[in-house]
Structure formats: C-alpha cells, structure tokens
C-alpha atoms as one frame of an Amber mdcrd trajectory, in Angstrom:
protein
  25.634  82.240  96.215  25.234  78.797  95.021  25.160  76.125  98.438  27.006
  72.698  98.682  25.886  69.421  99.530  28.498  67.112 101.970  29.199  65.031
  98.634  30.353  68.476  96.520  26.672  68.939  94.134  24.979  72.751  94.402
  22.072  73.131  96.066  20.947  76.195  94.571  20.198  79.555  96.256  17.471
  79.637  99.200  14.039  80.290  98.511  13.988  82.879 101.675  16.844  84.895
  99.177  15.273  84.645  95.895  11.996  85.907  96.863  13.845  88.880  99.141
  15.483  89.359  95.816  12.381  89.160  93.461  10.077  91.298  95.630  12.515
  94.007  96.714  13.086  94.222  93.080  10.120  94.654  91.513   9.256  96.989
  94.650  12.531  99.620  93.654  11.230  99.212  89.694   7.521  99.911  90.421
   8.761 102.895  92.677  10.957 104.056  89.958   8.360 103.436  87.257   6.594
 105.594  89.443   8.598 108.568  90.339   9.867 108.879  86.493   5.845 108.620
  85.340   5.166 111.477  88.015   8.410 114.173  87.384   6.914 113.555  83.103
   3.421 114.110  84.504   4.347 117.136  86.994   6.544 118.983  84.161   4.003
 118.617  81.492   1.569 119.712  83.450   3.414 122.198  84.930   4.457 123.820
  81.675   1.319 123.318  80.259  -0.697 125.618  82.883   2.062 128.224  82.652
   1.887 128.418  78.817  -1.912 129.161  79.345  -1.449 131.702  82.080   1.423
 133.292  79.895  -1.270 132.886  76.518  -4.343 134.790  79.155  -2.162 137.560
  80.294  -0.905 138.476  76.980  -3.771 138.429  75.327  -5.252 140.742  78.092
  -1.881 143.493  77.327  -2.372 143.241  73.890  -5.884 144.015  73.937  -5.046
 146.830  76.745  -2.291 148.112  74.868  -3.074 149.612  71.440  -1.494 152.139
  69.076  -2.761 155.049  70.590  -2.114 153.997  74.497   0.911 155.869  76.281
   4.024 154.704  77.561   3.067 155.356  81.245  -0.650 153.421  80.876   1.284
 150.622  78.976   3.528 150.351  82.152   1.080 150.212  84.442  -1.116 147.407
  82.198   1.866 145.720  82.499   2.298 145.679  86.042  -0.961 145.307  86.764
  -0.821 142.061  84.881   2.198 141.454  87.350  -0.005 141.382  90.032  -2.406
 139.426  88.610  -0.815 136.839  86.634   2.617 137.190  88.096   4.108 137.460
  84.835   6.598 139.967  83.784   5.804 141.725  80.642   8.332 144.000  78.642
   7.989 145.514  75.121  10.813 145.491  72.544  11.206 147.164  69.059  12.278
 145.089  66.233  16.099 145.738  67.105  15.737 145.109  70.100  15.830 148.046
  72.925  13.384 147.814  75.354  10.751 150.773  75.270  11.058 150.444  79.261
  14.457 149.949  80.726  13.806 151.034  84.382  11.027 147.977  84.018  13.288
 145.333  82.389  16.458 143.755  83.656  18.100 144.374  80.377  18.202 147.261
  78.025  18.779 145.638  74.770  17.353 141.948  73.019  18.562 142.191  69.727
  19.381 138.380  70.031  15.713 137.810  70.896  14.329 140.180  68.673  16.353
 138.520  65.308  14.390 135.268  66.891  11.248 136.862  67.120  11.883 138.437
  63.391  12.459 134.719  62.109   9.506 132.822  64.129   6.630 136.102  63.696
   7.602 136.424  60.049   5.664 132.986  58.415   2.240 134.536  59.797   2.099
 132.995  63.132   0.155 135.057  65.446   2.324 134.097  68.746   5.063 131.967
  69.789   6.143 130.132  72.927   9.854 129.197  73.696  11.580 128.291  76.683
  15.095 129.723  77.426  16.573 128.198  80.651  14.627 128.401  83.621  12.530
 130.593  82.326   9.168 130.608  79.430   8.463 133.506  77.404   5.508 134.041
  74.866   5.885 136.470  72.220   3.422 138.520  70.124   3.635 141.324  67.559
   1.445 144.635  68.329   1.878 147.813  66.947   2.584 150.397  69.878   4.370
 154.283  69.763   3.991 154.588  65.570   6.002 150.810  64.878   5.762 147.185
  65.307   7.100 146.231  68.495   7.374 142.862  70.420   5.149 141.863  74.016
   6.633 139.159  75.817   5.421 137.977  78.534   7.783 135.191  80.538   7.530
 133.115  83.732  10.130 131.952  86.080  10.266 127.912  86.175  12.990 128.381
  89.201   9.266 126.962  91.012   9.260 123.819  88.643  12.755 123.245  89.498
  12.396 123.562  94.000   9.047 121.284  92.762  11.492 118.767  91.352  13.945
 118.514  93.850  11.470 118.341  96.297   9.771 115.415  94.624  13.823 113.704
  94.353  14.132 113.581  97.715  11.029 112.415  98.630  10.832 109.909  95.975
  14.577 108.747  97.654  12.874 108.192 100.456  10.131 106.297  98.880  12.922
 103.830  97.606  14.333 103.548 101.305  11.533 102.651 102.630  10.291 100.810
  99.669  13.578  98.395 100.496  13.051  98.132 104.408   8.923  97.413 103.619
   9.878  94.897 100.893  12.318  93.081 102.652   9.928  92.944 105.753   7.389
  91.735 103.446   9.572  89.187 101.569  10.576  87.895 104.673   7.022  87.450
 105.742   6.140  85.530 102.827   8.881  83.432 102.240   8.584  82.280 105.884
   5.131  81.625 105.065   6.083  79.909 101.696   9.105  78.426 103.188   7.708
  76.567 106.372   5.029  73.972 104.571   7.993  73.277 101.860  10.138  72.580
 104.316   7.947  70.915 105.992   6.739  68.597 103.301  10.772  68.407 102.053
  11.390  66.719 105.386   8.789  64.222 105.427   9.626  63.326 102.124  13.326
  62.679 103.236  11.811  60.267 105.862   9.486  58.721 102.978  13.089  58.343
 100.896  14.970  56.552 103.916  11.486  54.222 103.850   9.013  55.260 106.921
   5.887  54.877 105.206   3.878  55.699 108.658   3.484  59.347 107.322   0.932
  61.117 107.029   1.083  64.285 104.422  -2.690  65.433 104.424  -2.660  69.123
 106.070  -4.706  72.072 105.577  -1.911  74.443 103.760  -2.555  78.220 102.400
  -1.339  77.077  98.983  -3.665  74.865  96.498  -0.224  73.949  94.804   1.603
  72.741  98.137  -1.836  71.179  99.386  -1.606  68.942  96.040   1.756  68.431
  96.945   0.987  67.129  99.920  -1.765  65.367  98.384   0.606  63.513  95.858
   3.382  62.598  98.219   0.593  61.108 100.654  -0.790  59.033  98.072   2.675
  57.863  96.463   3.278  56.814 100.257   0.529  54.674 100.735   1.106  53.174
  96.968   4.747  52.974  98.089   3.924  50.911 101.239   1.112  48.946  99.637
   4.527  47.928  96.952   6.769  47.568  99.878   4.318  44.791 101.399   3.562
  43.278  98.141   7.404  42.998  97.782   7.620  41.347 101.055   5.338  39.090
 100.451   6.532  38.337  97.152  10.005  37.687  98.106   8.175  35.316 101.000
   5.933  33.313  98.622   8.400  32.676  95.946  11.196  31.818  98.799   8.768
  29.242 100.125   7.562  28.298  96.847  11.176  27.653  95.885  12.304  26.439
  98.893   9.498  23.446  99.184   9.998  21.992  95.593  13.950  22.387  96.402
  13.726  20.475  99.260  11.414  17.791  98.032  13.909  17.452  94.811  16.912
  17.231  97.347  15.043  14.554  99.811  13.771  12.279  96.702  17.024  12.527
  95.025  18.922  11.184  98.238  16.112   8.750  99.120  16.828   7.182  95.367
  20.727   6.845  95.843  20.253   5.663  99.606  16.870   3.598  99.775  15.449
   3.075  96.045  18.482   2.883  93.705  18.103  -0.958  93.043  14.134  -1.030
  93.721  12.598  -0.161  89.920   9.460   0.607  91.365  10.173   2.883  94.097
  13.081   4.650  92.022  10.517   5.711  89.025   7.979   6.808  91.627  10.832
   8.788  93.609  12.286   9.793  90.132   8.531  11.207  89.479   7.981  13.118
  92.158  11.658  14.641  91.284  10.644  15.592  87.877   6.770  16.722  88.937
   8.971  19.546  91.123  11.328  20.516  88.554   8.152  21.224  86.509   6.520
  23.196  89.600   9.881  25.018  89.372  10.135  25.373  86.000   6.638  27.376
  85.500   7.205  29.326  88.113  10.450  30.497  87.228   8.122  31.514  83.698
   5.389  33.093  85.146   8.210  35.525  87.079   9.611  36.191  83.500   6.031
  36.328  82.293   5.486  38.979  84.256   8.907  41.014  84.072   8.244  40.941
  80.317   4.239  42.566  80.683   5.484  44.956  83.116   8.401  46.024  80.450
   6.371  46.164  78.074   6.135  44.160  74.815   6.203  45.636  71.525   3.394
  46.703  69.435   4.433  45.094  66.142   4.316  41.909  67.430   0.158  42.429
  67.601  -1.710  41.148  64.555  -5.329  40.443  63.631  -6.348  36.877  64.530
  -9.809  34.994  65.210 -11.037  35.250  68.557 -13.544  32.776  68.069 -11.160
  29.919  67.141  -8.519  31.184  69.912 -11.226  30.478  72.587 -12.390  26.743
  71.607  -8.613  26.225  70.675  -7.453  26.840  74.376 -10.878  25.820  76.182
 -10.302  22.527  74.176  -7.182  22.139  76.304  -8.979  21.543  79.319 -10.848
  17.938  77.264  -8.118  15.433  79.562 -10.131  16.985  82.873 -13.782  15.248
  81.630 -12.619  12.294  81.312 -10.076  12.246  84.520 -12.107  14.011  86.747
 -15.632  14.797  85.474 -15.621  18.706  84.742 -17.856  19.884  82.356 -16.501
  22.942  80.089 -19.559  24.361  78.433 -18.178  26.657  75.285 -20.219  29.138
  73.779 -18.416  31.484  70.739 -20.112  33.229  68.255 -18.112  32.417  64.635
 -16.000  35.345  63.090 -14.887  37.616  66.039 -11.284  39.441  65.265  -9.361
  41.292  67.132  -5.734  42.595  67.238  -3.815  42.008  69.650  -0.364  40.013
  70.529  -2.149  36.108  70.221   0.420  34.552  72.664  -0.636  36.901  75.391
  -4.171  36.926  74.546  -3.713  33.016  74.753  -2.427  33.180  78.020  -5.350
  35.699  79.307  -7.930  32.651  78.261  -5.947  30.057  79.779  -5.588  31.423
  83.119  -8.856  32.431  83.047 -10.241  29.138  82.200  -7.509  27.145  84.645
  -9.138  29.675  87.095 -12.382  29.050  87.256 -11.918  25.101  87.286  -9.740
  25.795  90.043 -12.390  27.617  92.223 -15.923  26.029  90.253 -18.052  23.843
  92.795 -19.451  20.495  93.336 -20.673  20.343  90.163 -17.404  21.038  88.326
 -18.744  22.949  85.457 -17.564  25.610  83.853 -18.943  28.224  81.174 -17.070
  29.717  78.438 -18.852  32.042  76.732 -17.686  34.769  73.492 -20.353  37.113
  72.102 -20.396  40.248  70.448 -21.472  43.166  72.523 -21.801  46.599  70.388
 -18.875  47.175  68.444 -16.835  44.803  71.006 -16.344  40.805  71.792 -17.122
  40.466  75.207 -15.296  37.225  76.645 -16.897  35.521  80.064 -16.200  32.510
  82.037 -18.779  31.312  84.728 -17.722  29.291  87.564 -20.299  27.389  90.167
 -18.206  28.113  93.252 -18.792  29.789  97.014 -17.729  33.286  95.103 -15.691
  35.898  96.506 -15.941  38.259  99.376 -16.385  41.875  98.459 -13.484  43.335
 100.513 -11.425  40.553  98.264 -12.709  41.295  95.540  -9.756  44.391  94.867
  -7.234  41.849  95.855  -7.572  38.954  93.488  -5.688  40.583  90.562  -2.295
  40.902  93.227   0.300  38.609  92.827   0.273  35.299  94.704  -3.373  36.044
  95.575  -4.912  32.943  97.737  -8.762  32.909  98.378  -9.595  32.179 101.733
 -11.509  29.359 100.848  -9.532  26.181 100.466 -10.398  24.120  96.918  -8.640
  20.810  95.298  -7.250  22.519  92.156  -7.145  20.083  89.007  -4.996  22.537
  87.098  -1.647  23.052  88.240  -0.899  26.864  89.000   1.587  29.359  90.725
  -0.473  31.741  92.124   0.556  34.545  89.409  -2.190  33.842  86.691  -4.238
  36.624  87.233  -1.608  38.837  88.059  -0.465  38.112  84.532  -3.395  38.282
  83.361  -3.945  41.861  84.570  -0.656  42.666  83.456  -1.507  41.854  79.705
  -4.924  43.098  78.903  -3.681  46.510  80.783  -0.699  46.794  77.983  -3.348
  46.189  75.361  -5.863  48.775  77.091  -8.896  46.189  77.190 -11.485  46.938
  80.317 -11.987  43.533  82.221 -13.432  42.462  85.752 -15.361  40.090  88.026
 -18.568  40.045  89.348 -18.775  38.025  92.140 -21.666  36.746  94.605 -21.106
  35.105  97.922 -22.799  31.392  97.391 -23.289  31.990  93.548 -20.188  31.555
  91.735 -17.968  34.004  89.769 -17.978  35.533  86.575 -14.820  37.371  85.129
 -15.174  39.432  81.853 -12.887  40.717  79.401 -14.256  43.265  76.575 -12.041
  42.910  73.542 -12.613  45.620  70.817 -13.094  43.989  67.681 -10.655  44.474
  64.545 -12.147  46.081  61.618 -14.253  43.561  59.328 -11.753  43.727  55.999
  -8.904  42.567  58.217 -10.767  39.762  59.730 -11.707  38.754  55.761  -7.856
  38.838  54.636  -6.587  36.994  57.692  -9.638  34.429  57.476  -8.735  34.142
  53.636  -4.817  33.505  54.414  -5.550  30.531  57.150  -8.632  29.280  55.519
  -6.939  25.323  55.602  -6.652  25.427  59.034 -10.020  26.663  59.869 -11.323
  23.181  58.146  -9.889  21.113  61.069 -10.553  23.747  64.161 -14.242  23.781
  62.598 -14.376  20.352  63.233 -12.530  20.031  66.322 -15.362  22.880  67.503
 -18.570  20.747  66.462 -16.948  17.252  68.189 -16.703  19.384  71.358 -20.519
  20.999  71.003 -21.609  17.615  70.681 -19.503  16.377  73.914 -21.106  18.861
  75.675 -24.567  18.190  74.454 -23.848  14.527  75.686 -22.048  15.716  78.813
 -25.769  17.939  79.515
C-alpha cells in the first residue's frame, strides 16, 4: 500500500517491499518455468524411450514368430520378451479374439482390431497409439494360416508415480523458493536500502541548509557512489552560492546604504547650513546628484545582470563590425588623456564581423576597457588590441599594473570582486563589471580569460568567432555613410596616439 506524508501526498511503496516483491516473483516464475520445461522434457522423453523399447521387442516377436511357428513357441516368445523387455505381447485376428486368452486380460478386441483394420490398411508397416495409461504398437504378421495382429503395449502407470513425484517435489521447490527469496530480497534491499537512506538523510539536512556535509563514501553501487558524488558537489556549489549571496546582500546593503546616507546628510546640510550660500548649496547639491548617479548604475548593473542570467533572446543578435565597435567604445575613454594623462593605445584590424547582440557586446568592451584603466600602473597606459586569429577575432586589453595573484585569479569574474591591491580608479564602477561581463559572453558561448603575472600587468582576452564574409559585405554595404565619419574619428585617434608615444 501506498504511504502518507503528515501534509496528506503518497509516498509510494518501500523499496524493502518492491524488491521482496520483484525477486520473490521472478524466483516462483523461473521455478515454474522450470518445473513445466522439465514434466514436457520427462514425458517426451519418457514416451519416446518406451516407443523404442515397444518398436525393439516387436520387431524381435515378429521375426520369432512366423507362419509356420506353433501356438505354444509363440507363447513362450512372447513371454520371454516379457522378461526381457517387460512388455506384454498378445496376438489378435482381424475380428478381434485373441489367439491366447489364458495370456491376455481380455478375450475379444474387435474395437481395436476395426482400428488396426483402418490404420494397417494405407501400407503402413506399424503403428503406435496411446490409449490411457497405457502405449501399444501394432504390426500385421501372418501366423496359424491368416493375418493376425502383434501388439505389444507398456504400462505408463510409471510415467504417472514419475509425475506426481516430480509435483510434489517441485511444490516444495516453490516453498522454499519463497522462504530463500524473501531471505535474499531482504538481504539486498537492506544492502540497497541503507546507502539510500543514508544519502536521503543527508540530503534532507542539505535541504534545511547545513552545507558542512560531506557525501564522498566508498558505496557498493557505481550509481549511488555518483549519487553521492553529485549531491557532494551541488553542496559545495550550494554553499559557495550561499556565501556569494551573503556577501552580495552585504555589499549592495553597504553600497546602498553609504550613497543613502551621504544623499540624506547633504540634503539636510543644504536646508540647515547652505540654503542661502550659492556656493556651498551647488557643491552640496553636487555631491547629492554624484550619489544618485552612484545609485542609479548600480541599481542597472543589478538589472544588467538579472537580465544575462535570464537570458536574452537570440533574435535580438545581428551581424555588426567589430572593428568599428572597439575604436567606437575605446574612443570613450579620450576625456581621461586630457584630465588625467592615460594613454589608450588601439590596435583593430579593419573588417572583423561578428554576430552577436551589439549592446551586450558593447558593454563586454567597456568594462573591459574601464577595467584595465582602473587597475593599469604608473604609467597609465592601456592597450587595446583586435586581430584576427584563425577563423576567429581575438579581442585583448593590456594593462601595466602589479597583476593578479594566482589563487585570485578564479575569483575575479565573482560579483563585487575587490583586488587586494588598493588603486585610484578614474572610471567610476560598481564592482559588477566583470561579473557582467562573464555573464554575457557565456550566453553567447565565446571562450575568454586572463593571463596574469605578479609585477607585469594583466591581459584579458575574448575570442569572438567571426560572422561569415557575405554578411559582413551586406551589413558594411547598408551603413556605408556612417563608416565615413567612424573612419575618420579612427585615424584622429591613431594619430593622438602616435603624438601621445
């Protein structure tokens, strides 16, 4: 029967009384399978070696027993084939009367004999028939001046003892079948049962959020090792989640809670202390609006990344220049050589397409670049750098900074990330970019990376796989105008950087 759960839903049956079920099952069928297989077997064979022992001895009489042969030496070929074959052999004449009543139980066969008429008459030499418990084979021979009938029968009364013998026996082959089975089942559902179990209850304490487990055991079963393996592995990525949570909830608390109270200080400071003071009211007002920005992308980035984990549909994708995508947003970055003397070297070969969704692509190239000013050294430059590599467009942007420790190296695509290393950072950020950033070129499949030296600086990569060459050509020809100007804008900022060198 069917369990029930405290809140009313079925639990199904137990595993201990399915497999009892299952094995004492197929147990009772093989047994059965068995015992039917052997009785078919037995008979046939049975039958089979009596029709040849009946066929051997009556060849023997009628060979003995020929026309000129007497009634006494046909009796005693008879019974001496008693003896020998134990077989009882009569002869009948073709009505019927037996040539040697004192011998036979009966007298008279007609009914046999009209039989024998019927079956001896198409030219068969012999026939075989069963009649009850007993077998009888039949042949014609002339004996005493006439055609008479031999028959020679055999009692099956010993197939029959055989067969009840072999019924009881094979009922105590099911009764013991059962009690072995269900011994057996037992066995192996306790030794099925126990690591289920086992595992069923440390996933409960997984599900109510203890994390501290440890799965990994040494199980008979390959499929309840992987099990094991699985549910281990899903706890460690479940408590690596629940931290990131933590300290996700933590960092955007704080970094909502500092702008919040900065807004709420400045905001009293202007209607208490600067209302009537221009000058101080504008610089308070400022600050205000500089945190409402702060806010404001943050608040984006979260959505940014709701979206990318979401998902974002395919048919917004399209086929777009690469090349011009990269100067485009590097050429956002101009206002930081003349306020604070980076350098943003860009190097893109022309004519590189791709297909992917452009805003999100424009947004993997901007934090990338942002990043690297962020974290570039003393000498504030920067390399940007676009080249075909085999059938893709590999994308690459250098920074001159202290680099980034190996064992931090798996952490910097996590949300709110912070290098160790403390750096003045030019371009405004939340600490999400390259979580985004992994977030988007994961929906669109593209391999990407850093390679990173202590001392030497950073370089993170991003191989793009190029659109085919006739969609480039139809997009190029449909925006041909505005390549003009982005041509130009590209060789003023080749020669800036010439003059910057």
């Amino acid at each position: 029967m069917l369990g029930k759960r405290k809140n009313g839903t079925k639990t199904g049956k137990s595993l201990n009384l399915v497999l009892w079920f299952c094995f004492s099952l197929f147990a009772i069928a093989v047994v059965l399978i068995f015992i039917v297989v052997q009785n078919a077997l037995v008979d046939r064979h049975y039958r089979k070696k009596t029709v040849e022992k009946l066929e051997t001895a009556g060849a023997e009489l009628s060979d003995k027993i020929t026309p000129s042969t007497d009634g006494q030496d046909a009796l005693k070929v008879i019974v001496e084939a008693y003896k020998n074959y134990g077989v009882t052999g009569y002869l009948i004449d073709s009505d019927g009367q037996s040539l040697f009543p004192d011998w036979t139980d009966q007298k008279s066969y007609p009914a046999l004999a009209e039989v024998l008429k019927k079956e001896l008459s198409g030219g068969r030499d012999s026939v075989t028939f069963s009649d009850g418990n007993t077998l009888t084979y039949a042949i014609e021979i002339p004996f005493g001046g006439q055609n008479c009938y031999l028959c020679v029968m055999s009692s099956l009364e010993s197939l029959t003892r055989l067969e009840e013998g072999m019924g009881q026996i094979s009922l105590i082959m099911v009764l013991v079948t059962i009690v072995l089975s269900f011994v057996a089942s037992g066995f192996v559902a306790v030794l099925v049962t126990k690591p289920v179990n086992e595992v069923t209850a440390r996933a409960k304490q997984l599900a109510r959020g203890d994390y501290s487990l440890d799965f990994k055991e040494h199980y008979f079963c390959r499929e309840i090792n992987e099990l094991s393996e699985t549910l281990d592995y899903a706890c460690t990525e479940m408590s690596k989640a629940e931290k990131i949570q933590q300290e996700l909830i933590a960092n955007v608390s704080h970094d909502f809670k500092t702008p919040l109270t900065m807004i709420k200080a400045y905001a009293s400071m202007i209607r208490e202390i600067s209302g009537d003071d221009k000058e101080k009211r504008d610089a308070h007002a400022k600050i205000i609006i500089d945190e409402s920005d702060r806010l404001t992308a943050l608040v984006v980035d979260l959505l940014d990344i709701s979206k990318i984990r979401a998902g974002f549909d395919e048919e917004e994708r399209t086929v777009f220049n690469l090349s011009e995508e990269v100067y485009r947003v590097a050429g956002r970055f101009d206002y930081l050589k003349e306020t604070a003397g980076y350098t943003i070297l860009t190097e893109a070969e022309d004519d590189l397409y791709v297909f992917a969704n452009r805003a999100r692509i424009e947004q993997v190239l901007y934090n990338l670049i942002g990043n690297a000013v962020n974290y570039t050294g003393e000498d504030k430059t920067v390399q940007v750098k676009l080249f075909r590599n085999g059938e893709n467009s590999r994308f690459e942007v250098v920074d001159s900074g202290k680099g980034i420790k190996q064992e931090e190296i798996s952490t910097i695509w996590d949300r709110y990330y912070r290098s160790s290393e403390t750096h003045k950072r030019p371009v405004k950020g939340t600490g999400l970019g390259l979580s985004i950033v992994k977030g988007i070129l994961e929906a669109h499949g593209y391999p990407f990376g850093v390679e990173s030296e202590e001392g030497k600086g950073s370089t993170f990569w991003v191989e793009f796989f190029s659109a085919p060459a006739e969609e480039g050509a139809k997009r190029e020809a449909a925006e041909e105008p505005a390549k003009k100007s982005v041509r130009k804008k590209k060789e003023k900022m080749s020669s800036g950087d010439r003059n910057d060198s």
